[in-house]
């Protein structure tokens, strides 16, 4: 038996905190070991002296001073239900608040988007995409009878926009000046083409129509044929078209959809022809004035072209290989710019020359009335909850596993603390 | 554990009922105070600690989950607060008014009256257990806490193990080592005196 072990046993022996067998063992050892007898006596004296220390005298003002110390805290607690005492909030209190805030934010954001798109954009969310600087003119209206909106008035209403304020602005202004007095204004570098008018003065306007008509049941097919004919008689062409059957409220509905391009000068007539096919339920005419952008682009393009010829000249005069390489690098960059600008310009030219007409033909009962913003908000709200539910259902198995793990972890932590 | 009035009081207090908490305070303030005093051996500091303990307890009560008894919990808070205090004191020692002021040649006791306690009780303490008690200061903190809780304050092993978050076995062995350490720290002459009479309050154990 080691000494330390013996001493611990002696102390336990003193307290009677050993099993009967051990008590007996220690007692036997004590009989033959004088030093252990001394230790036992000394330990007993230590214990007894400590036990006989008088009880601590408690100051008379103990209670009052504790309460005095507590009072300010208690006063605050009394009104805790009015005051938001966030420090004492556990997750239990946060859950409903967070949920309520999330719902509110969802509702408001959806409402905001709907309001915004109904007010400013023709077709909702996609109106957020980046577009060139535009003075868009959009008339979004549901027309009861055959649409006879006078588009010429609308076109006249398109005001010339302010000059652009980007670094290339000076060129666009100079280009317009040049146009008023051809051949007299020279740009930074001599234009390659001499004195022919470089800028087309007429306004560059891209026009688009989004039409929807409703015909009696079974009349979709003949109406679609008529629509294609109307496009062709206006010297346009159909880009895409499709006929489809949809199950709307357990009622089979045939519908026709078409995207067509018609020459700008025949745009009004084409719209008129198409809206005459049936009851017009939608007639959105958009006119986008890209004159400024176009002129700007044109000026920048010419500047780049000039830069190109200048670079070619410099390259001819270059003496060292290093110089040539440097100029060549610059040249290829400029040529890349020129290519993309030309493509953009061609794209604009095409869009201006050929207006886009979108037409939907549907059977009666297929088109829903245009919803009010708030019913739309409600619909999107319900839809988002539905999706949330789907999300929850998908996530649930993973969450269950996580919950089990978390419970295990929590249990382990609590056990360690206890 | 059956539902006692203590549960009701704790529940009410945790919901901000100051009166219920005051009942709890009056129930435990004496024990908490004497424990703090035994651990830090300074009346004013003990008072500060007790005030702090009950304030902390009041603030933390909403999070008290009733896993242990309130009395155990409050003692545990007290032990922790006292140990914190001792740790701070070790880092920034302050002069005690009770200790003799050591000068170069002789020592002079500071002549400051102790206003806080009953003078008679102080004298009694000095007479009986002063030597043993003074030795306690030199013990390791762990040992000191256990021996104070067990042999001075008279808590059971179970209560102590709950307060300190230790197994009862650990409490026992610590206690024994602490007693042994005290025995070794005391001068030999101390034990030649006749053994003291044990207070009646220990007889029931």
XYZ file of C-alpha atoms in Angstrom:
623
model
C 0.000 0.000 0.000
C 1.590 3.313 -1.047
C 2.002 6.072 1.473
C -0.187 8.557 -0.304
C -2.877 5.994 -0.706
C -2.654 5.301 3.002
C -3.001 8.969 3.899
C -6.041 9.358 1.711
C -7.488 6.299 3.365
C -6.735 7.716 6.783
C -8.670 10.850 6.001
C -11.547 8.788 4.656
C -11.285 6.545 7.706
C -11.676 9.638 9.840
C -14.912 10.487 8.064
C -16.115 6.892 8.147
C -16.222 7.091 4.379
C -14.869 3.600 3.628
C -16.401 0.213 3.090
C -16.561 -2.017 6.216
C -13.792 -4.203 4.781
C -11.517 -1.225 4.182
C -12.267 0.217 7.608
C -11.106 -3.005 9.141
C -7.984 -3.075 7.006
C -6.984 0.472 7.964
C -7.690 -0.200 11.634
C -5.395 -3.225 11.541
C -2.651 -1.225 9.848
C -2.958 1.544 12.431
C -2.450 -0.879 15.286
C 1.046 -1.683 14.082
C 2.108 1.708 12.600
C 2.893 4.506 15.003
C 3.598 7.140 12.357
C 0.188 6.515 10.817
C -1.385 6.874 14.250
C 0.217 10.305 14.559
C -0.958 11.289 11.092
C -4.478 10.225 11.915
C -4.491 12.218 15.124
C -3.126 15.273 13.378
C -5.637 15.003 10.568
C -8.418 14.723 13.104
C -7.174 17.823 14.848
C -7.039 19.763 11.569
C -10.557 18.685 10.710
C -11.938 19.410 14.127
C -10.275 22.780 14.390
C -11.704 23.784 11.048
C -15.114 22.529 12.064
C -14.991 24.461 15.257
C -14.399 27.775 13.543
C -17.302 29.949 14.627
C -19.956 30.785 12.102
C -19.198 33.902 10.143
C -20.831 36.964 11.566
C -23.109 38.293 8.892
C -23.226 42.076 8.681
C -26.556 43.460 9.794
C -27.062 45.415 6.621
C -26.379 42.436 4.365
C -29.925 42.032 3.109
C -30.606 45.708 2.610
C -27.351 46.303 0.767
C -27.961 43.354 -1.563
C -31.440 44.608 -2.332
C -30.149 48.130 -2.805
C -27.722 46.787 -5.342
C -30.486 44.897 -7.135
C -33.082 47.619 -7.237
C -32.076 49.445 -10.418
C -32.023 46.140 -12.247
C -35.444 45.183 -10.942
C -37.008 48.443 -11.968
C -35.837 47.886 -15.479
C -37.204 44.355 -15.480
C -40.647 45.565 -14.506
C -41.066 47.266 -17.881
C -39.211 44.656 -19.839
C -42.307 43.664 -21.742
C -42.658 47.202 -23.077
C -39.009 47.842 -23.661
C -37.347 45.632 -26.220
C -34.798 44.041 -23.956
C -33.001 42.333 -26.797
C -30.215 41.002 -24.612
C -32.504 38.626 -22.801
C -34.126 37.417 -26.004
C -33.491 33.804 -26.850
C -34.109 32.182 -30.189
C -37.694 31.476 -29.095
C -38.518 35.150 -29.245
C -36.610 35.761 -32.430
C -38.280 33.117 -34.554
C -41.698 34.762 -34.950
C -40.182 38.204 -35.397
C -37.794 37.007 -38.077
C -40.550 35.097 -39.833
C -42.839 38.110 -39.797
C -40.099 40.321 -41.169
C -39.301 37.838 -43.916
C -42.926 37.672 -44.983
C -43.155 41.439 -44.932
C -40.016 41.883 -46.986
C -41.203 39.266 -49.453
C -44.590 40.900 -49.823
C -43.159 44.365 -50.198
C -40.471 43.391 -52.676
C -42.895 41.478 -54.837
C -45.333 44.358 -54.643
C -42.597 46.809 -55.517
C -41.482 44.824 -58.535
C -45.002 44.466 -59.821
C -45.737 48.125 -59.334
C -42.516 49.106 -61.028
C -42.958 46.853 -64.011
C -46.593 47.749 -64.495
C -45.775 51.376 -64.400
C -42.616 51.578 -66.444
C -41.972 48.408 -68.326
C -44.072 46.855 -71.042
C -43.663 43.278 -70.069
C -42.539 43.075 -66.503
C -39.274 41.732 -65.223
C -37.380 41.627 -68.499
C -37.545 45.402 -68.729
C -34.669 45.476 -66.249
C -32.122 44.366 -68.808
C -29.475 46.803 -69.896
C -30.493 48.710 -72.949
C -28.788 51.385 -74.969
C -29.538 54.935 -74.016
C -33.082 55.267 -75.078
C -36.007 57.544 -75.160
C -38.405 54.708 -75.101
C -41.977 55.374 -75.781
C -44.248 52.720 -74.557
C -47.974 52.594 -74.670
C -49.289 49.755 -72.682
C -52.970 49.530 -72.843
C -55.674 47.003 -73.026
C -57.912 47.889 -75.874
C -61.530 46.876 -75.785
C -62.520 47.102 -79.405
C -60.495 47.162 -82.555
C -57.426 49.237 -81.835
C -57.402 52.502 -83.665
C -54.746 54.307 -81.769
C -53.093 56.880 -83.905
C -49.482 55.920 -83.869
C -48.320 58.904 -85.845
C -49.169 61.148 -82.928
C -47.177 58.972 -80.651
C -44.228 59.117 -82.955
C -44.405 62.878 -83.054
C -44.325 62.878 -79.305
C -40.902 61.348 -79.310
C -38.650 64.189 -78.368
C -35.035 64.433 -79.385
C -32.979 63.439 -76.436
C -30.215 65.452 -74.894
C -26.719 65.044 -76.297
C -24.825 62.197 -74.677
C -22.279 63.049 -72.081
C -19.709 60.314 -72.558
C -16.129 60.837 -73.775
C -17.213 60.454 -77.354
C -19.764 63.217 -77.108
C -17.592 65.725 -78.904
C -17.479 63.560 -81.960
C -21.192 63.211 -82.159
C -21.619 66.955 -81.980
C -18.958 67.542 -84.554
C -20.519 64.992 -86.777
C -23.823 66.797 -86.696
C -22.083 70.074 -87.463
C -20.400 68.440 -90.365
C -23.735 67.268 -91.564
C -25.103 70.807 -91.722
C -22.128 71.957 -93.752
C -20.739 69.001 -95.577
C -17.079 68.951 -96.362
C -16.125 71.993 -94.342
C -15.524 70.472 -90.968
C -12.605 68.201 -90.676
C -12.285 65.880 -87.761
C -9.094 65.158 -85.928
C -7.833 63.160 -88.828
C -8.662 63.405 -92.489
C -11.684 61.260 -93.273
C -10.877 58.523 -95.674
C -13.991 58.968 -97.769
C -13.694 62.664 -98.536
C -16.784 64.869 -98.489
C -19.814 62.581 -98.892
C -22.483 63.016 -96.167
C -21.490 60.616 -93.441
C -24.497 60.843 -91.158
C -28.055 60.037 -92.025
C -30.129 62.867 -90.619
C -33.460 61.069 -90.264
C -34.180 59.863 -86.778
C -33.358 56.291 -86.045
C -36.379 54.712 -84.458
C -36.883 51.085 -83.584
C -40.524 50.180 -83.436
C -41.973 47.111 -81.900
C -45.552 45.923 -81.589
C -46.873 43.338 -79.209
C -50.331 42.306 -80.261
C -52.835 39.815 -78.974
C -56.165 39.039 -80.564
C -58.929 36.725 -79.583
C -61.036 34.818 -82.079
C -64.066 32.571 -81.717
C -63.501 28.942 -80.921
C -61.983 26.902 -83.741
C -61.007 29.998 -85.702
C -57.351 30.077 -84.631
C -56.088 28.149 -87.635
C -57.693 30.301 -90.370
C -56.770 33.457 -88.449
C -53.112 32.405 -88.274
C -53.072 31.847 -92.031
C -54.539 35.309 -92.521
C -51.914 36.767 -90.207
C -49.045 35.254 -92.189
C -50.668 36.569 -95.381
C -50.957 40.036 -93.887
C -47.240 40.032 -93.064
C -46.320 38.919 -96.553
C -48.567 41.467 -98.253
C -46.720 44.116 -96.247
C -43.389 42.824 -97.582
C -42.391 41.377 -94.236
C -41.404 37.908 -93.175
C -42.227 35.584 -90.306
C -39.280 34.794 -88.045
C -40.911 32.178 -85.865
C -44.411 30.881 -85.455
C -46.004 28.135 -83.480
C -49.401 26.701 -82.746
C -50.008 25.056 -79.429
C -52.682 23.405 -77.379
C -52.832 24.227 -73.711
C -55.005 22.832 -71.014
C -56.474 25.842 -69.319
C -58.995 25.073 -66.617
C -59.672 21.635 -68.099
C -60.583 23.359 -71.348
C -58.397 22.711 -74.317
C -57.308 25.949 -75.867
C -55.541 26.396 -79.176
C -53.247 29.364 -79.532
C -50.916 30.747 -82.159
C -47.780 32.750 -81.611
C -45.675 34.549 -84.195
C -42.742 36.901 -84.403
C -42.505 38.761 -87.679
C -40.469 41.583 -89.192
C -41.991 44.143 -91.497
C -40.365 47.133 -93.220
C -40.677 50.217 -91.032
C -42.762 52.069 -93.570
C -45.345 49.282 -93.565
C -45.397 48.910 -89.792
C -48.602 50.855 -89.162
C -50.444 49.074 -91.899
C -49.285 45.664 -90.691
C -50.436 46.418 -87.170
C -53.771 47.549 -88.523
C -54.163 44.390 -90.607
C -53.287 42.126 -87.733
C -55.515 43.767 -85.151
C -58.390 43.421 -87.596
C -58.184 39.644 -87.318
C -60.251 39.494 -84.147
C -60.980 41.138 -80.868
C -57.777 42.928 -79.842
C -56.858 42.226 -76.267
C -53.414 43.751 -76.281
C -51.735 46.341 -78.394
C -48.380 47.491 -77.142
C -46.512 49.778 -79.466
C -42.986 50.707 -78.507
C -40.899 53.259 -80.294
C -37.318 53.508 -79.216
C -35.389 56.478 -80.458
C -31.776 55.412 -80.861
C -30.686 58.404 -82.919
C -28.232 59.641 -80.314
C -26.791 56.243 -79.676
C -26.576 55.657 -83.377
C -24.875 58.932 -84.195
C -22.570 58.402 -81.315
C -21.706 54.929 -82.490
C -21.182 56.185 -86.018
C -18.808 58.892 -84.877
C -16.846 56.509 -82.752
C -16.668 54.084 -85.637
C -15.298 56.730 -87.968
C -12.819 57.812 -85.371
C -11.605 54.278 -85.038
C -11.365 53.919 -88.798
C -9.265 57.051 -88.942
C -7.136 55.718 -86.168
C -6.659 52.560 -88.183
C -5.446 54.359 -91.284
C -3.177 56.498 -89.164
C -1.717 53.424 -87.531
C -1.129 51.878 -90.935
C 0.735 54.992 -91.957
C 2.836 54.895 -88.795
C 3.565 51.251 -89.389
C 4.898 52.058 -92.849
C 7.290 54.545 -91.298
C 8.344 52.279 -88.463
C 12.019 51.509 -88.335
C 12.632 48.929 -85.652
C 10.947 45.610 -85.123
C 9.904 46.741 -81.646
C 8.024 49.687 -83.096
C 6.305 47.502 -85.647
C 5.177 45.056 -83.033
C 3.858 47.829 -80.837
C 1.890 49.402 -83.665
C 0.616 46.027 -84.757
C -0.734 45.257 -81.303
C -2.536 48.576 -81.239
C -3.822 48.016 -84.760
C -5.380 44.668 -83.994
C -7.122 46.124 -80.956
C -8.543 48.976 -83.047
C -9.657 46.557 -85.751
C -11.436 44.434 -83.151
C -13.301 47.524 -81.975
C -14.186 48.440 -85.534
C -15.589 44.984 -86.198
C -17.840 44.999 -83.172
C -19.021 48.544 -83.887
C -19.849 47.664 -87.457
C -21.820 44.652 -86.315
C -23.694 46.807 -83.828
C -24.412 49.403 -86.450
C -25.695 46.796 -88.844
C -27.873 45.420 -86.119
C -29.310 48.881 -85.500
C -29.825 49.420 -89.189
C -31.727 46.196 -89.426
C -33.842 46.923 -86.386
C -34.695 50.367 -87.687
C -35.443 49.150 -91.189
C -37.492 46.169 -90.129
C -39.902 46.600 -87.236
C -40.730 43.663 -85.034
C -44.307 42.539 -84.634
C -45.293 39.921 -82.125
C -48.739 38.434 -82.396
C -50.676 36.045 -80.258
C -53.950 34.613 -81.426
C -56.029 32.815 -78.864
C -59.450 31.308 -78.631
C -62.012 33.024 -76.525
C -61.551 32.344 -72.842
C -57.853 31.701 -73.208
C -56.566 35.119 -72.338
C -56.807 36.112 -68.747
C -57.802 39.638 -67.954
C -54.794 41.771 -67.202
C -54.480 41.423 -63.452
C -54.423 44.354 -61.124
C -51.036 44.874 -59.498
C -52.234 43.659 -56.089
C -53.836 40.477 -57.321
C -50.576 39.859 -59.126
C -48.726 40.466 -55.882
C -50.964 37.945 -54.218
C -50.402 35.420 -56.958
C -46.635 35.770 -56.773
C -46.845 35.630 -52.981
C -48.767 32.368 -53.070
C -46.404 31.062 -55.695
C -43.369 31.842 -53.585
C -44.868 30.026 -50.630
C -45.594 27.085 -52.829
C -41.989 27.045 -53.934
C -40.840 27.433 -50.379
C -42.884 24.372 -49.469
C -41.299 22.432 -52.318
C -37.902 23.603 -51.149
C -38.668 22.539 -47.574
C -39.824 19.139 -48.749
C -36.588 18.680 -50.666
C -34.440 19.877 -47.821
C -36.313 17.969 -45.097
C -34.307 14.715 -45.230
C -31.049 16.617 -44.912
C -32.476 18.708 -42.096
C -33.571 15.630 -40.200
C -30.053 14.241 -40.366
C -28.677 17.602 -39.256
C -31.179 17.803 -36.401
C -30.162 14.380 -35.159
C -26.504 15.377 -35.278
C -27.195 18.685 -33.538
C -29.219 16.961 -30.826
C -26.354 14.534 -30.287
C -23.879 17.386 -30.054
C -26.063 19.314 -27.646
C -26.524 16.246 -25.503
C -22.762 15.692 -25.373
C -22.112 19.319 -24.455
C -24.715 19.238 -21.698
C -23.289 16.029 -20.335
C -19.851 17.516 -20.210
C -21.131 20.572 -18.423
C -23.097 18.633 -15.865
C -37.367 16.157 -7.389
C -40.808 17.302 -6.383
C -42.159 20.754 -6.999
C -41.296 22.868 -3.992
C -42.030 26.440 -3.122
C -38.518 27.113 -4.307
C -39.546 26.156 -7.839
C -42.429 28.555 -7.657
C -40.211 31.329 -6.362
C -37.541 30.721 -8.986
C -40.147 30.627 -11.713
C -41.751 33.870 -10.591
C -38.399 35.570 -10.127
C -37.226 34.513 -13.543
C -40.241 36.261 -15.007
C -39.210 39.453 -13.282
C -41.005 39.197 -9.945
C -38.696 41.140 -7.636
C -40.545 40.130 -4.459
C -40.090 36.451 -5.198
C -36.411 37.050 -5.766
C -36.133 38.914 -2.497
C -37.453 35.829 -0.692
C -34.748 33.776 -2.373
C -32.148 36.361 -1.415
C -33.117 36.295 2.243
C -33.066 32.512 2.159
C -29.494 32.193 0.896
C -27.705 35.460 1.575
C -26.183 34.289 4.879
C -24.740 31.087 3.473
C -23.472 32.834 0.381
C -21.917 35.594 2.407
C -20.105 33.286 4.783
C -18.839 31.184 1.895
C -17.499 34.260 0.146
C -15.972 35.494 3.351
C -14.247 32.191 4.012
C -12.848 32.156 0.515
C -11.614 35.740 0.254
C -11.202 36.468 4.008
C -12.179 40.096 3.699
C -15.509 41.419 4.859
C -15.863 44.252 2.412
C -14.815 42.155 -0.519
C -17.179 39.412 0.587
C -19.982 41.960 0.633
C -19.105 43.143 -2.857
C -19.008 39.582 -4.080
C -22.376 38.726 -2.548
C -24.010 41.765 -4.091
C -22.527 40.827 -7.401
C -23.571 37.190 -7.061
C -27.212 38.054 -6.512
C -27.197 40.610 -9.291
C -25.716 38.102 -11.701
C -28.167 35.494 -10.510
C -31.089 37.825 -11.096
C -29.928 38.631 -14.594
C -29.170 35.035 -15.455
C -32.309 33.609 -13.916
C -34.306 33.492 -17.182
C -31.595 31.189 -18.495
C -31.498 29.055 -15.350
C -33.024 25.838 -16.556
C -33.641 24.226 -13.239
C -31.226 21.392 -13.917
C -29.800 21.781 -10.447
C -31.265 23.206 -7.309
C -31.288 26.962 -6.978
C -29.214 26.800 -3.778
C -26.517 24.757 -5.500
C -26.540 27.082 -8.430
C -26.232 30.248 -6.368
C -23.357 28.734 -4.405
C -21.677 27.811 -7.614
C -21.997 31.378 -8.833
C -20.533 32.497 -5.534
C -17.560 30.134 -5.733
C -16.812 31.303 -9.265
C -17.131 34.962 -8.333
C -14.839 34.492 -5.328
C -12.252 32.660 -7.392
C -12.394 35.392 -10.019
C -11.855 37.918 -7.305
C -8.883 36.020 -5.914
C -7.358 35.738 -9.361
C -7.696 39.462 -9.896
C -6.212 40.147 -6.497
C -3.256 37.970 -7.315
C -2.614 39.991 -10.421
C -3.090 43.362 -8.775
C -2.354 42.895 -5.079
C -3.846 45.557 -2.859
C -2.715 46.283 0.671
C -4.911 44.758 3.263
C -5.746 46.944 6.230
C -5.680 43.933 8.508
C -2.185 42.822 7.652
C 0.733 44.277 9.526
C 2.470 46.959 7.588
C 6.045 45.800 7.214
C 8.643 48.499 7.635
C 12.365 48.111 7.508
C 12.979 47.499 11.188
C 9.787 46.761 12.956
C 6.200 46.101 12.018
C 3.319 48.319 12.980
C -0.277 47.296 12.876
C -2.361 49.762 10.978
C -4.639 51.478 13.349
C -7.879 51.289 11.465
C -11.043 50.181 13.103
C -12.897 47.313 11.547
C -16.398 48.684 11.334
C -17.993 45.806 9.546
C -18.192 43.038 12.107
C -18.879 42.047 15.611
C -15.630 42.478 17.525
C -16.283 39.636 19.945
C -16.736 37.163 17.132
C -13.507 38.272 15.569
C -11.665 37.692 18.824
C -13.188 34.258 19.190
C -12.125 33.304 15.702
C -8.585 34.290 16.441
C -8.506 32.279 19.641
C -9.762 28.998 18.328
C -8.949 28.301 14.736
C -6.695 31.164 13.816
C -3.619 29.093 13.156
C -5.343 26.500 11.026
C -7.355 29.137 9.269
C -4.298 31.240 8.478
C -2.615 28.204 6.969
C -5.495 27.781 4.522
C -4.324 30.876 2.646
C -1.220 29.008 1.516
C -3.118 26.115 0.020
C -3.688 25.599 -3.670
C -6.946 27.248 -4.683
C -8.623 23.957 -5.588
C -7.801 22.441 -2.221
C -8.752 25.526 -0.396
C -12.181 25.693 -1.996
C -12.953 22.076 -1.203
C -11.759 22.196 2.382
C -13.679 25.440 2.946
C -16.873 24.015 1.539
C -16.599 20.730 3.369
C -14.910 21.244 6.699
C -15.785 24.878 7.368
C -19.126 25.388 5.678
C -20.241 21.802 6.158
C -21.699 20.960 2.752
C -22.024 17.324 1.796
C -19.860 15.699 -0.866
C -22.845 15.614 -3.194
C -23.591 19.303 -2.738
C -19.966 20.198 -3.302
C -19.669 18.067 -6.400
C -22.772 19.808 -7.793
C -21.410 23.239 -6.961
C -18.019 22.658 -8.483
C -19.117 20.439 -11.309
C -16.817 17.651 -10.163
C -17.345 13.961 -9.507
C -17.801 13.062 -5.816
C -14.667 10.922 -5.990
C -12.647 13.955 -7.059
C -14.131 16.018 -4.255
C -13.184 13.358 -1.702
C -9.606 12.950 -2.849
C -9.136 16.699 -3.053
C -10.443 17.082 0.451
C -8.054 14.466 1.763
C -5.085 15.981 0.034
C -6.058 19.398 1.312
C -6.267 18.186 4.898
C -2.934 16.522 4.542
C -1.435 19.714 3.120
C -2.763 21.694 6.062
C -1.312 19.141 8.442
C 2.091 19.491 6.849
C 1.968 23.295 6.829
C 1.243 23.516 10.531
C 4.192 23.583 12.935
C 4.745 20.462 15.033
C 4.019 22.286 18.286
C 0.511 22.975 17.124
C -0.483 19.359 17.568
C 0.902 18.982 21.089
C -2.014 21.040 22.412
C -5.076 19.165 23.491
C -7.626 18.509 20.775
C -10.528 20.934 20.520
C -14.084 20.134 21.281
C -16.190 19.715 18.209
C -19.209 21.920 17.778
C -22.564 20.205 18.204
C -23.554 21.134 14.692
C -21.266 18.394 13.404
C -22.768 15.663 15.503
C -25.687 15.038 13.204
C -23.451 14.052 10.318
